[in-house]
Coordinates of C-alpha atoms in Angstrom, one line a residue:
M74 CA -38.2 -78.1 61.7
K75 CA -36.4 -75.4 63.8
R76 CA -33.3 -77.6 64.2
I77 CA -33.3 -78.3 60.5
M78 CA -33.5 -74.5 59.8
L79 CA -30.6 -73.8 62.2
T80 CA -28.4 -76.5 60.6
L81 CA -29.1 -75.0 57.2
I82 CA -28.2 -71.5 58.6
L83 CA -25.0 -72.9 59.9
L84 CA -23.9 -74.5 56.7
M85 CA -24.5 -71.4 54.9
G86 CA -23.1 -68.8 57.5
I87 CA -20.1 -70.7 58.6
G88 CA -19.1 -72.3 55.5
G89 CA -20.4 -75.8 56.1
Y90 CA -18.0 -76.7 58.9
T91 CA -20.1 -79.7 60.2
S92 CA -21.7 -82.4 58.0
Y93 CA -24.4 -83.4 60.3
A94 CA -27.4 -81.9 62.3
Q95 CA -26.2 -80.2 65.3
S96 CA -28.6 -80.0 68.2
E97 CA -26.1 -78.3 70.6
L98 CA -23.7 -75.6 70.0
T99 CA -20.3 -75.4 71.5
L100 CA -18.7 -72.2 72.5
Q101 CA -16.3 -72.5 69.3
E102 CA -19.4 -73.1 66.9
C103 CA -21.2 -70.1 68.4
L104 CA -18.3 -67.8 67.9
K105 CA -17.9 -69.2 64.4
Y106 CA -21.7 -68.5 63.5
A107 CA -21.3 -65.2 65.1
L108 CA -18.1 -64.1 63.1
A109 CA -20.2 -65.0 59.8
N110 CA -23.5 -63.5 60.7
N111 CA -23.2 -60.5 63.3
Q112 CA -24.8 -57.5 61.6
Q113 CA -22.3 -55.0 63.1
L114 CA -19.2 -57.0 62.0
A115 CA -20.8 -57.2 58.6
R116 CA -21.0 -53.5 58.5
T117 CA -17.4 -53.0 59.7
R118 CA -16.4 -55.2 56.9
M119 CA -18.3 -53.0 54.5
E120 CA -16.2 -50.1 55.8
E121 CA -13.1 -52.0 55.0
D122 CA -14.2 -52.6 51.3
M123 CA -14.8 -48.7 51.5
G124 CA -11.1 -48.0 52.4
R125 CA -9.9 -50.1 49.5
Y126 CA -12.1 -48.0 47.0
K127 CA -11.0 -44.9 48.6
T128 CA -7.5 -46.0 47.8
S129 CA -8.4 -46.5 44.3
E130 CA -9.9 -43.1 44.1
V131 CA -6.7 -41.2 45.3
R132 CA -4.6 -43.4 43.2
A133 CA -6.7 -42.1 40.2
R134 CA -5.2 -38.6 40.9
A135 CA -1.8 -39.8 39.7
L136 CA -3.1 -41.3 36.5
P137 CA -3.7 -39.7 33.2
Q138 CA -7.3 -37.9 33.1
V139 CA -8.7 -38.1 29.7
S140 CA -12.0 -36.5 28.4
A141 CA -13.9 -35.9 25.3
Q142 CA -16.8 -33.8 24.3
G143 CA -18.7 -32.9 21.1
Q144 CA -20.9 -29.9 20.5
Y145 CA -23.3 -28.7 17.7
T146 CA -24.4 -25.0 17.5
N147 CA -27.2 -23.6 15.2
N148 CA -27.0 -19.7 15.2
I149 CA -30.4 -19.1 14.5
K150 CA -29.7 -15.5 14.5
Q151 CA -26.4 -14.7 13.4
Q152 CA -24.5 -11.7 15.1
V153 CA -24.1 -8.9 13.0
L154 CA -21.0 -6.5 12.7
A155 CA -21.3 -2.9 11.6
V156 CA -18.6 -1.6 9.4
P157 CA -17.6 1.3 7.5
G158 CA -19.5 1.3 4.0
E159 CA -16.3 2.2 2.2
F160 CA -14.8 -1.1 3.2
L161 CA -17.3 -2.9 1.0
G162 CA -17.2 -0.3 -1.7
G163 CA -20.0 2.0 -0.5
E164 CA -20.2 5.6 0.1
P165 CA -18.0 7.1 2.7
G166 CA -19.8 7.9 6.1
T167 CA -22.3 5.1 5.6
T168 CA -22.4 1.9 7.6
A169 CA -22.7 -1.6 6.3
L170 CA -24.1 -4.6 8.3
L171 CA -22.2 -8.1 8.0
K172 CA -23.2 -11.4 9.5
A173 CA -20.5 -12.9 11.6
G174 CA -19.7 -16.6 11.6
T175 CA -21.7 -19.6 10.0
K176 CA -25.4 -21.0 10.7
H177 CA -24.2 -24.5 11.5
N178 CA -21.0 -25.2 13.6
V179 CA -19.7 -28.6 14.9
A180 CA -16.9 -29.2 17.3
V181 CA -15.3 -32.4 18.5
S182 CA -12.5 -32.2 21.0
G183 CA -10.5 -34.3 23.6
A184 CA -8.2 -33.4 26.4
L185 CA -5.3 -35.1 28.3
T186 CA -3.7 -33.9 31.6
Q187 CA -1.0 -35.8 33.4
T188 CA 0.3 -34.7 36.8
I189 CA 4.2 -34.7 36.6
F190 CA 5.0 -33.4 40.1
D191 CA 2.4 -32.8 42.8
Q192 CA 3.6 -33.6 46.4
S193 CA 0.0 -33.6 47.9
V194 CA -0.9 -36.4 45.4
F195 CA 2.1 -38.6 46.4
T196 CA 1.4 -38.3 50.0
G197 CA -2.3 -38.8 49.6
L198 CA -1.4 -42.2 48.1
K199 CA 0.7 -43.1 51.1
A200 CA -2.2 -42.0 53.4
A201 CA -4.8 -43.9 51.5
K202 CA -2.7 -47.2 51.9
A203 CA -2.4 -46.5 55.7
G204 CA -6.1 -45.8 55.8
E205 CA -6.9 -49.1 54.2
E206 CA -4.8 -50.8 56.9
Y207 CA -6.8 -48.9 59.4
Y208 CA -10.2 -50.2 58.3
A209 CA -8.6 -53.6 58.3
M210 CA -7.8 -53.2 61.9
Q211 CA -10.9 -51.8 62.8
T212 CA -12.6 -55.2 61.3
Y213 CA -10.1 -57.1 63.4
Q214 CA -11.4 -55.0 66.5
S215 CA -14.9 -55.6 65.7
E216 CA -14.3 -59.4 65.3
E217 CA -12.4 -59.3 68.9
T218 CA -15.6 -57.6 70.4
V219 CA -17.8 -60.0 68.9
I220 CA -15.7 -62.8 70.2
Y221 CA -15.6 -61.4 73.7
N222 CA -19.5 -60.7 73.9
V223 CA -20.4 -63.8 72.7
T224 CA -18.1 -65.6 75.1
Q225 CA -19.6 -63.7 77.9
L226 CA -23.1 -64.3 77.2
Y227 CA -22.4 -67.8 76.4
Y228 CA -20.9 -68.5 80.0
N229 CA -23.7 -66.5 81.5
A230 CA -26.1 -68.9 80.0
L231 CA -24.4 -71.8 80.8
V232 CA -24.3 -70.9 84.6
S233 CA -28.0 -69.6 84.6
R234 CA -29.0 -73.1 83.3
E235 CA -27.0 -74.8 85.9
K236 CA -29.0 -72.8 88.4
I237 CA -32.0 -74.3 87.0
T238 CA -30.6 -77.9 87.3
V239 CA -29.9 -77.1 91.0
L240 CA -33.4 -75.9 91.7
D241 CA -34.9 -79.0 89.8
A242 CA -32.8 -81.2 92.0
N243 CA -34.2 -79.3 95.2
I244 CA -37.8 -79.3 93.9
A245 CA -37.5 -82.9 93.5
Q246 CA -36.3 -83.5 96.9
M247 CA -38.8 -81.1 98.4
T248 CA -41.5 -82.9 96.4
K249 CA -40.8 -86.2 97.8
L250 CA -40.5 -84.9 101.4
V251 CA -43.9 -83.0 101.0
E252 CA -45.4 -86.5 100.0
T253 CA -43.9 -88.3 102.6
T254 CA -44.7 -85.9 105.4
A255 CA -48.3 -85.7 103.9
S256 CA -48.7 -89.3 104.5
Q257 CA -47.4 -88.9 108.0
V258 CA -49.9 -86.1 108.7
E259 CA -52.7 -88.6 107.6
N260 CA -51.3 -91.1 110.0
G261 CA -51.2 -88.8 112.9
L262 CA -47.3 -88.9 112.9
A263 CA -46.5 -85.3 111.8
K264 CA -48.0 -81.9 112.2
K265 CA -49.9 -80.2 109.6
I266 CA -47.9 -76.9 110.1
D267 CA -44.8 -78.8 109.1
L268 CA -46.3 -79.8 106.1
D269 CA -47.5 -76.5 105.0
R270 CA -44.1 -74.9 105.9
M271 CA -42.7 -77.4 103.4
R272 CA -45.3 -76.6 100.8
V273 CA -44.3 -72.9 101.2
N274 CA -40.6 -73.9 100.5
L275 CA -41.6 -76.0 97.3
T276 CA -43.5 -73.0 96.2
N277 CA -40.8 -70.6 96.6
Y278 CA -38.5 -73.2 94.8
K279 CA -40.8 -73.3 91.9
T280 CA -41.0 -69.4 91.7
Q281 CA -37.3 -69.3 91.8
R282 CA -37.1 -71.9 89.1
T283 CA -39.5 -69.8 86.8
Q284 CA -37.5 -66.7 87.5
A285 CA -34.2 -68.5 86.6
Q286 CA -35.8 -70.0 83.5
N287 CA -36.8 -66.4 82.3
Q288 CA -33.3 -65.3 83.0
F289 CA -31.9 -67.9 81.0
Q290 CA -34.2 -67.3 78.0
I291 CA -33.3 -63.6 78.1
Q292 CA -29.6 -64.6 78.1
S293 CA -30.2 -66.9 75.3
N294 CA -32.0 -64.4 73.3
Q295 CA -29.1 -61.8 74.0
L296 CA -26.7 -64.6 72.8
K297 CA -28.5 -65.1 69.6
Q298 CA -28.8 -61.4 68.9
Q299 CA -25.1 -61.1 69.3
M300 CA -24.7 -64.2 67.1
G301 CA -27.0 -62.8 64.5
M302 CA -29.3 -65.7 64.8
P303 CA -32.9 -65.1 64.3
V304 CA -34.5 -64.9 67.8
A305 CA -37.2 -67.6 66.7
T306 CA -34.3 -70.0 66.1
S307 CA -33.9 -73.1 68.6
L308 CA -30.5 -72.7 70.4
E309 CA -29.5 -75.4 72.5
L310 CA -26.1 -75.4 74.6
P311 CA -24.2 -78.4 75.8
K312 CA -24.2 -79.4 79.6
A313 CA -21.5 -77.8 81.3
S314 CA -18.7 -79.6 82.8
F315 CA -18.2 -77.7 85.9
K316 CA -15.7 -80.3 87.3
E317 CA -13.5 -79.8 84.3
I318 CA -13.8 -76.1 84.5
E319 CA -12.6 -76.3 88.1
S320 CA -9.8 -78.8 87.4
K321 CA -8.5 -76.4 84.5
A322 CA -8.7 -73.5 86.8
T323 CA -5.6 -74.5 88.5
E324 CA -3.6 -74.7 85.2
V325 CA -4.2 -70.9 84.4
D326 CA -1.3 -69.3 82.3
F327 CA -1.2 -65.6 82.6
G328 CA 1.2 -65.3 79.7
G329 CA 2.6 -61.8 79.3
M330 CA 0.8 -58.8 78.2
S331 CA 2.2 -56.9 75.1
L332 CA 0.6 -53.7 73.8
D333 CA 1.6 -54.6 70.2
N334 CA -0.9 -57.3 70.7
R335 CA -3.7 -55.2 71.7
I336 CA -5.8 -53.8 68.9
E337 CA -6.7 -50.7 70.8
Y338 CA -3.2 -49.5 71.1
R339 CA -2.4 -50.6 67.3
L340 CA -5.3 -48.5 66.0
L341 CA -4.1 -45.3 67.9
K342 CA -0.6 -45.7 66.6
K343 CA -2.3 -46.2 63.2
Q344 CA -4.2 -43.0 63.8
E345 CA -1.1 -41.3 64.6
E346 CA 0.6 -42.4 61.4
L347 CA -2.6 -41.1 59.6
Q348 CA -2.3 -37.8 61.3
Q349 CA 1.3 -37.5 60.3
Y350 CA 0.3 -37.9 56.5
Q351 CA -2.3 -35.5 57.1
K352 CA 0.3 -32.9 58.3
K353 CA 2.6 -33.7 55.3
A354 CA -0.4 -33.1 53.1
Y355 CA -0.8 -29.6 54.4
Q356 CA 2.8 -29.0 54.1
A357 CA 2.9 -30.3 50.5
E358 CA 0.6 -27.2 49.6
Y359 CA 3.9 -25.0 49.9
Y360 CA 5.2 -27.2 47.1
P361 CA 4.8 -26.2 43.5
S362 CA 3.2 -28.3 41.2
L363 CA 3.7 -29.4 37.5
S364 CA 1.4 -30.9 34.9
L365 CA 1.3 -31.7 31.4
G366 CA -1.7 -31.3 29.3
G367 CA -2.8 -31.7 25.5
N368 CA -5.8 -30.7 23.6
Y369 CA -7.1 -31.5 20.1
S370 CA -10.3 -30.5 18.3
Y371 CA -11.9 -30.9 14.8
N372 CA -14.3 -28.4 13.8
G373 CA -16.9 -28.1 10.9
I374 CA -18.7 -24.9 9.8
S375 CA -21.3 -24.3 7.1
N376 CA -24.3 -22.2 6.5
K377 CA -26.1 -25.2 5.3
F378 CA -26.9 -28.3 7.4
D379 CA -24.6 -30.6 5.1
L380 CA -22.0 -31.0 7.5
L381 CA -21.9 -34.7 7.0
K382 CA -21.9 -34.7 3.4
S383 CA -18.7 -35.1 1.2
K384 CA -17.3 -32.4 -1.2
S385 CA -18.1 -34.5 -4.1
G386 CA -21.7 -34.5 -2.9
G387 CA -22.0 -31.0 -2.9
S388 CA -21.3 -30.1 0.7
T389 CA -20.5 -26.5 1.4
A390 CA -19.0 -27.3 4.9
S391 CA -15.4 -26.4 5.9
W392 CA -13.4 -28.8 8.3
Y393 CA -10.3 -27.7 10.2
D394 CA -8.6 -29.0 13.2
M395 CA -6.6 -27.6 16.1
A396 CA -4.0 -29.0 18.7
S397 CA -2.2 -27.7 21.5
V398 CA 0.3 -28.9 24.4
N399 CA 1.0 -27.2 27.6
L400 CA 2.9 -27.4 30.6
T401 CA 1.4 -25.8 33.6
L402 CA 3.5 -24.8 36.8
K403 CA 1.6 -23.6 39.9
I404 CA 3.7 -21.8 42.6
P405 CA 1.9 -21.0 45.8
I406 CA 3.1 -17.8 47.2
F407 CA 0.8 -16.3 49.7
D408 CA -2.5 -17.4 51.2
G409 CA -3.0 -15.5 54.4
W410 CA -1.2 -18.0 56.3
A411 CA -4.0 -20.3 56.0
R412 CA -1.6 -23.4 55.1
R413 CA 0.4 -22.6 58.3
S414 CA -2.7 -22.5 60.4
R415 CA -3.6 -26.1 59.0
V416 CA -0.2 -27.5 59.7
R417 CA -0.2 -26.2 63.2
Q418 CA -3.8 -27.6 63.7
S419 CA -2.4 -30.9 62.8
E420 CA 0.6 -30.7 65.0
V421 CA -2.2 -30.3 68.2
T422 CA -4.0 -33.3 66.8
L423 CA -0.8 -35.1 66.9
R424 CA 0.0 -34.1 70.6
Q425 CA -3.6 -35.1 71.4
L426 CA -3.1 -38.6 70.1
S427 CA 0.1 -38.9 72.0
K428 CA -1.6 -38.4 75.2
D429 CA -4.4 -40.9 74.2
V430 CA -1.6 -43.5 73.4
E431 CA -0.3 -42.8 77.0
A432 CA -3.7 -43.1 78.7
T433 CA -4.4 -46.1 76.7
T434 CA -1.1 -47.8 77.6
L435 CA -1.9 -47.1 81.2
Q436 CA -5.5 -48.4 81.1
L437 CA -4.4 -51.6 79.4
N438 CA -1.7 -52.4 81.7
T439 CA -4.2 -51.8 84.5
Q440 CA -6.8 -54.0 82.8
Y441 CA -4.0 -56.7 82.8
E442 CA -2.9 -56.5 86.2
N443 CA -6.6 -56.4 87.5
A444 CA -7.6 -59.4 85.5
K445 CA -4.7 -61.3 87.2
L446 CA -5.5 -60.5 90.6
Q447 CA -9.3 -61.4 89.6
V448 CA -8.2 -64.8 88.5
Q449 CA -6.3 -65.4 91.8
N450 CA -9.1 -64.3 93.8
N451 CA -11.6 -66.4 91.9
L452 CA -9.3 -69.4 92.3
N453 CA -9.3 -68.9 96.1
T454 CA -13.0 -68.4 95.9
I455 CA -13.7 -71.5 94.0
K456 CA -11.6 -73.7 96.3
A457 CA -13.3 -72.2 99.3
Q458 CA -16.8 -72.6 97.7
R459 CA -16.2 -76.4 96.6
E460 CA -15.4 -77.0 100.2
N461 CA -18.6 -75.1 101.3
V462 CA -20.8 -77.3 99.0
D463 CA -19.2 -80.5 100.3
L464 CA -19.7 -79.4 103.9
A465 CA -23.4 -78.3 103.1
N466 CA -24.1 -81.7 101.5
E467 CA -22.9 -83.5 104.7
V468 CA -24.9 -81.1 106.9
Y469 CA -28.0 -81.5 105.1
S470 CA -27.7 -85.5 104.7
S471 CA -26.9 -85.7 108.5
T472 CA -30.0 -83.4 109.3
Q473 CA -32.2 -85.2 107.1
N474 CA -31.3 -88.4 108.9
N475 CA -31.7 -87.0 112.3
Y476 CA -35.1 -85.5 111.0
N477 CA -36.3 -88.9 109.9
L478 CA -35.3 -90.3 113.1
G479 CA -36.9 -87.5 114.9
L480 CA -33.7 -86.2 116.3
A481 CA -33.9 -82.8 114.4
N482 CA -36.8 -80.6 113.8
L483 CA -38.2 -79.2 110.4
T484 CA -36.5 -75.8 111.0
D485 CA -33.1 -77.4 110.9
L486 CA -33.7 -79.4 107.8
L487 CA -35.1 -76.5 106.0
D488 CA -32.1 -74.3 106.9
A489 CA -29.8 -76.9 106.0
E490 CA -31.6 -77.3 102.7
T491 CA -31.3 -73.4 102.1
S492 CA -27.8 -73.3 103.0
L493 CA -26.9 -76.0 100.5
V494 CA -28.8 -74.3 97.7
S495 CA -26.9 -71.0 98.5
A496 CA -23.5 -72.8 98.5
Q497 CA -24.3 -74.7 95.2
N498 CA -25.3 -71.3 93.5
N499 CA -22.2 -69.4 95.2
Y500 CA -19.9 -72.2 93.7
N501 CA -21.4 -71.9 90.2
E502 CA -21.2 -68.1 90.3
A503 CA -17.5 -68.4 91.4
L504 CA -16.9 -70.5 88.3
L505 CA -18.5 -67.9 86.1
Q506 CA -16.4 -65.2 87.4
Y507 CA -13.2 -67.2 87.0
K508 CA -14.2 -67.9 83.4
L509 CA -14.9 -64.2 82.9
A510 CA -11.7 -63.0 84.5
E511 CA -9.8 -65.7 82.4
L512 CA -11.5 -64.2 79.4
D513 CA -10.0 -60.8 80.3
I514 CA -6.7 -62.2 80.5
I515 CA -7.1 -63.8 77.0
K516 CA -8.2 -60.3 75.9
S517 CA -5.0 -58.8 77.5
N518 CA -2.7 -61.1 75.7
G519 CA -4.4 -60.4 72.5
N520 CA -5.5 -63.9 71.9
L521 CA -9.1 -63.8 71.8
K522 CA -9.0 -65.2 68.2
S523 CA -7.6 -68.6 69.8
L524 CA -11.1 -69.3 71.3
V525 CA -12.2 -69.8 67.7
K526 CA -9.7 -72.1 66.6

């Protein structure tokens, strides 16, 4: 059932790149699954969507701004104006009270504003587009991080499983030896203390096997977490061809490290570009701005609530409209040197970014050179450990034959077996370190995406 669930997840998450049930996932398949399901990567892609929406928001500042509103007013208590009585034919020296306005007022209006010139808007549009590119580059960096982490965990899991295979072989050998020696003890041909020592070694191997199995399970769970795969899902890895890894190790191509291929460097350069736009935005505050505006309103007044009735229906309402066009010019004169301070702050930030670029350049070049040294060292280690495994095999086989013939004691046999296990594990570890160093070379060349193809 878990196998079926895993296949369905793969079909949905990777776009159905396989048409049959997969019981084992290759590195490429794990990477494709991770790129489709890693949660942090999904969040970064949402940030990229956010960048596009921010560009649209800034672009809106250069487009016409249109608004409309309607208002109804009921003057429950109308304002009273005091005027001299003689104005209304009264006695001089008296005061007459007049109601101002009407009881019911309705107003419908609309406004249009269009920016003609605003340097900050034009600079903001360029900055928003650069910001959109920055978010896309962040997504690219997150994808590279996922590829790098999944590949590391994948190789670690393969080597851990190979250690289990080595221990299984040694447990099988020791089990047979224990059975043979137990039979010899019964027939008085071997000492019981030798049998006890073999059983102690067998128990130690089984304990190591349990520990190795737990380590493999932990690494498998970490791999599934990085892939975005539910931890309860069954994940099987194909049997590693360590001989193939060794044969390919001699064909390593260092290529050439180009800073323009490193996303870390490109992100810093894009930050510099964005900061340049920020500086220009502050400088744009020195420029005057010009905008065109227009307003239109239609108003109705009446002392009765008959605004919607026609004149022929006996309405007492009066309607009139108003319209205006305006051209607004704003000229900044003095702001207490606030603009100048903001410009100088942006200049300091640019200098800081320049130092970050220098430090990152040095760091990336150092990483590349160290990765090359690691590959060379690991190639030598692989060769030495391969020879060591062959030699340990010969020693163990010879010692076992001598032990069976009574020409070697048990201590020699157990020491030879321990040396063989150690040589095999060291060889597998050397292959792992080579693959990790090779991964750093691929990263330095900016070719991590090639692992997915």
